Amino acid sequence: MTQTRAITLNALSLYAVALVLAAAFAAQLLLHELPCPLCLLQRILFAMLAIGPILNIRFGPRPSHYALSLLAAVAGAVASTRQVLLHIMPGDAGYGSALLGYHYYTWALIGFIAAIVLLAAVLLFDRQFKDDGGVLPPTGGLFAQAAVWLVIALTAANVVTTLLECGFGACADNPVVYELLKRGV
């Protein structure tokens, strides 16, 4: 795999992360499902998963950049596994609504495991770490830059709604209102 293809794949991975963040954000705003603290942690870890591709697009592919994403994916798998195990008992309805029969935290676990496998597979291609003559601009072009800014914007929007939901204290275990809006701040 050339460096050019690696940057394109990194941009595609950012669009995938953006899709996950947008879907979570849409469920929150359109379905009025406020995320629990573990859900918020999983969103943060999906945003952290994007750090490696952003660094790869900006500075070129490096194993250390992939390692950052790999660590975020492992932490995300742990957090989502924890939430799955909280709701595994028979008769437990789970938290939030389901999509295609699985709750969002189960989909998050599937996504984090897929990211771990894909990151490990991408690391098998050593040629991406060699400069291929500067075919792409250092930033990866408009396609890659749009992906970077889309992820950053969705992360910022999630931070703002989390602040509205939790205020400046700990988030409620089962949130039902936006704390800062309730207080009128």
Short mmCIF file of C-alpha atoms in Angstrom, two decimals:
data_model
loop_
_atom_site.label_atom_id
_atom_site.label_comp_id
_atom_site.label_asym_id
_atom_site.label_seq_id
_atom_site.Cartn_x
_atom_site.Cartn_y
_atom_site.Cartn_z
CA MET A 1 0.00 0.00 0.00
CA THR A 2 1.40 3.38 -0.97
CA GLN A 3 1.37 6.43 1.26
CA THR A 4 -1.26 7.98 -1.01
CA ARG A 5 -3.62 5.03 -0.54
CA ALA A 6 -2.91 4.99 3.20
CA ILE A 7 -3.97 8.63 3.51
CA THR A 8 -7.12 7.91 1.50
CA LEU A 9 -7.92 4.97 3.81
CA ASN A 10 -7.30 7.19 6.83
CA ALA A 11 -9.74 9.75 5.42
CA LEU A 12 -12.32 6.99 4.87
CA SER A 13 -11.84 5.85 8.46
CA LEU A 14 -12.51 9.42 9.62
CA TYR A 15 -15.76 9.44 7.65
CA ALA A 16 -16.68 6.17 9.41
CA VAL A 17 -15.98 7.72 12.82
CA ALA A 18 -17.99 10.78 11.77
CA LEU A 19 -20.89 8.51 10.84
CA VAL A 20 -20.81 6.88 14.28
CA LEU A 21 -20.64 10.25 16.08
CA ALA A 22 -23.42 11.67 13.89
CA ALA A 23 -25.65 8.65 14.51
CA ALA A 24 -25.16 8.94 18.27
CA PHE A 25 -25.79 12.67 18.09
CA ALA A 26 -28.93 12.14 15.98
CA ALA A 27 -30.30 9.58 18.45
CA GLN A 28 -29.77 12.10 21.20
CA LEU A 29 -31.42 15.01 19.41
CA LEU A 30 -34.10 13.33 17.29
CA LEU A 31 -35.10 10.47 19.59
CA HIS A 32 -34.52 12.49 22.78
CA GLU A 33 -32.31 9.76 24.24
CA LEU A 34 -29.81 11.36 26.55
CA PRO A 35 -26.59 9.33 26.73
CA CYS A 36 -25.53 7.76 30.02
CA PRO A 37 -21.99 8.27 31.36
CA LEU A 38 -20.74 5.04 29.73
CA CYS A 39 -22.31 6.12 26.44
CA LEU A 40 -20.51 9.46 26.70
CA LEU A 41 -17.24 7.65 27.41
CA GLN A 42 -17.74 5.55 24.28
CA ARG A 43 -18.32 8.70 22.23
CA ILE A 44 -15.10 10.17 23.59
CA LEU A 45 -13.24 6.99 22.70
CA PHE A 46 -14.65 7.03 19.16
CA ALA A 47 -13.41 10.63 18.87
CA MET A 48 -10.01 9.51 20.21
CA LEU A 49 -10.01 6.74 17.61
CA ALA A 50 -9.86 9.56 15.04
CA ILE A 51 -6.60 11.00 16.42
CA GLY A 52 -4.42 8.47 14.57
CA PRO A 53 -5.97 9.08 11.13
CA ILE A 54 -5.85 12.85 11.70
CA LEU A 55 -2.13 12.63 12.51
CA ASN A 56 -1.57 10.33 9.52
CA ILE A 57 -3.25 12.82 7.20
CA ARG A 58 -1.33 15.77 8.63
CA PHE A 59 2.14 14.23 9.05
CA GLY A 60 2.03 11.08 6.93
CA PRO A 61 1.38 7.50 8.07
CA ARG A 62 3.40 6.32 11.06
CA PRO A 63 3.05 3.23 13.24
CA SER A 64 2.83 5.42 16.35
CA HIS A 65 -0.25 7.17 14.95
CA TYR A 66 -1.96 3.84 14.36
CA ALA A 67 -0.94 2.78 17.88
CA LEU A 68 -2.83 5.75 19.36
CA SER A 69 -5.98 4.67 17.55
CA LEU A 70 -5.41 1.06 18.55
CA LEU A 71 -5.19 2.03 22.22
CA ALA A 72 -8.40 4.08 21.91
CA ALA A 73 -10.14 1.13 20.23
CA VAL A 74 -9.08 -1.27 23.00
CA ALA A 75 -10.26 1.18 25.68
CA GLY A 76 -13.54 1.60 23.77
CA ALA A 77 -14.01 -2.16 23.55
CA VAL A 78 -13.48 -2.40 27.32
CA ALA A 79 -15.99 0.40 28.04
CA SER A 80 -18.65 -0.99 25.71
CA THR A 81 -18.10 -4.55 27.02
CA ARG A 82 -18.69 -3.18 30.52
CA GLN A 83 -22.01 -1.70 29.43
CA VAL A 84 -23.04 -4.88 27.59
CA LEU A 85 -22.31 -6.88 30.75
CA LEU A 86 -24.40 -4.48 32.84
CA HIS A 87 -27.45 -5.37 30.74
CA ILE A 88 -26.85 -9.03 29.98
CA MET A 89 -29.19 -10.50 32.60
CA PRO A 90 -32.40 -12.09 31.30
CA GLY A 91 -35.30 -9.68 31.49
CA ASP A 92 -33.08 -6.57 31.45
CA ALA A 93 -34.48 -4.24 28.79
CA GLY A 94 -31.12 -2.53 28.29
CA TYR A 95 -30.47 1.18 28.09
CA GLY A 96 -31.98 3.22 25.28
CA SER A 97 -33.57 1.99 22.11
CA ALA A 98 -32.26 -0.75 19.86
CA LEU A 99 -31.13 -0.58 16.25
CA LEU A 100 -31.60 -3.77 14.24
CA GLY A 101 -32.07 -5.68 17.49
CA TYR A 102 -28.91 -4.42 19.23
CA HIS A 103 -28.52 -1.51 21.62
CA TYR A 104 -26.10 1.26 20.70
CA TYR A 105 -23.47 0.05 23.18
CA THR A 106 -23.49 -3.38 21.52
CA TRP A 107 -22.97 -1.71 18.16
CA ALA A 108 -20.16 0.31 19.75
CA LEU A 109 -18.49 -2.93 20.88
CA ILE A 110 -18.77 -4.33 17.36
CA GLY A 111 -17.34 -1.07 15.96
CA PHE A 112 -14.39 -1.03 18.36
CA ILE A 113 -13.57 -4.69 17.66
CA ALA A 114 -13.75 -4.00 13.91
CA ALA A 115 -11.41 -1.03 14.40
CA ILE A 116 -8.91 -3.21 16.29
CA VAL A 117 -8.91 -5.81 13.51
CA LEU A 118 -8.67 -3.20 10.73
CA LEU A 119 -5.87 -1.29 12.47
CA ALA A 120 -3.90 -4.49 12.93
CA ALA A 121 -4.41 -5.35 9.25
CA VAL A 122 -3.33 -1.88 8.07
CA LEU A 123 -0.14 -2.13 10.14
CA LEU A 124 0.88 -5.15 8.05
CA PHE A 125 1.57 -2.88 5.07
CA ASP A 126 5.04 -1.41 5.57
CA ARG A 127 5.28 0.44 2.27
CA GLN A 128 2.86 3.12 3.49
CA PHE A 129 5.55 4.38 5.87
CA LYS A 130 7.92 5.26 3.01
CA ASP A 131 7.59 8.60 1.21
CA ASP A 132 6.15 8.03 -2.27
CA GLY A 133 7.42 11.23 -3.84
CA GLY A 134 4.92 13.73 -2.46
CA VAL A 135 2.10 12.81 -4.86
CA LEU A 136 -0.44 14.24 -2.41
CA PRO A 137 -0.16 17.58 -0.68
CA PRO A 138 1.08 17.20 2.91
CA THR A 139 -2.49 17.48 4.21
CA GLY A 140 -3.97 14.77 1.95
CA GLY A 141 -6.16 17.00 -0.21
CA LEU A 142 -9.69 18.31 0.16
CA PHE A 143 -11.27 14.86 0.69
CA ALA A 144 -9.05 14.19 3.70
CA GLN A 145 -9.29 17.71 5.11
CA ALA A 146 -13.09 17.61 4.96
CA ALA A 147 -13.02 14.36 6.94
CA VAL A 148 -10.75 15.89 9.58
CA TRP A 149 -12.94 18.96 10.05
CA LEU A 150 -16.15 16.92 10.04
CA VAL A 151 -14.89 14.76 12.92
CA ILE A 152 -13.69 17.83 14.80
CA ALA A 153 -17.06 19.58 14.35
CA LEU A 154 -19.05 16.54 15.47
CA THR A 155 -16.78 16.09 18.48
CA ALA A 156 -17.21 19.75 19.43
CA ALA A 157 -21.00 19.48 19.07
CA ASN A 158 -21.00 16.40 21.30
CA VAL A 159 -18.92 18.26 23.90
CA VAL A 160 -21.41 21.14 23.94
CA THR A 161 -24.44 18.86 24.35
CA THR A 162 -22.61 16.89 27.06
CA LEU A 163 -21.99 20.11 28.93
CA LEU A 164 -25.68 20.97 28.60
CA GLU A 165 -26.65 17.48 29.77
CA CYS A 166 -24.29 17.15 32.73
CA GLY A 167 -23.51 20.71 33.68
CA PHE A 168 -20.21 21.12 35.49
CA GLY A 169 -20.68 18.10 37.75
CA ALA A 170 -20.93 14.37 37.32
CA CYS A 171 -23.48 13.12 34.81
CA ALA A 172 -26.60 11.41 36.06
CA ASP A 173 -26.63 7.61 35.74
CA ASN A 174 -29.98 7.76 33.96
CA PRO A 175 -30.26 11.29 32.54
CA VAL A 176 -33.69 12.62 31.67
CA VAL A 177 -33.09 16.38 31.28
CA TYR A 178 -30.37 18.75 30.21
CA GLU A 179 -29.04 20.01 33.55
CA LEU A 180 -27.88 23.42 32.36
CA LEU A 181 -31.14 24.06 30.51
CA LYS A 182 -33.15 23.00 33.57
CA ARG A 183 -31.30 25.50 35.73
CA GLY A 184 -31.72 28.24 33.18
CA VAL A 185 -27.98 28.91 32.99
#
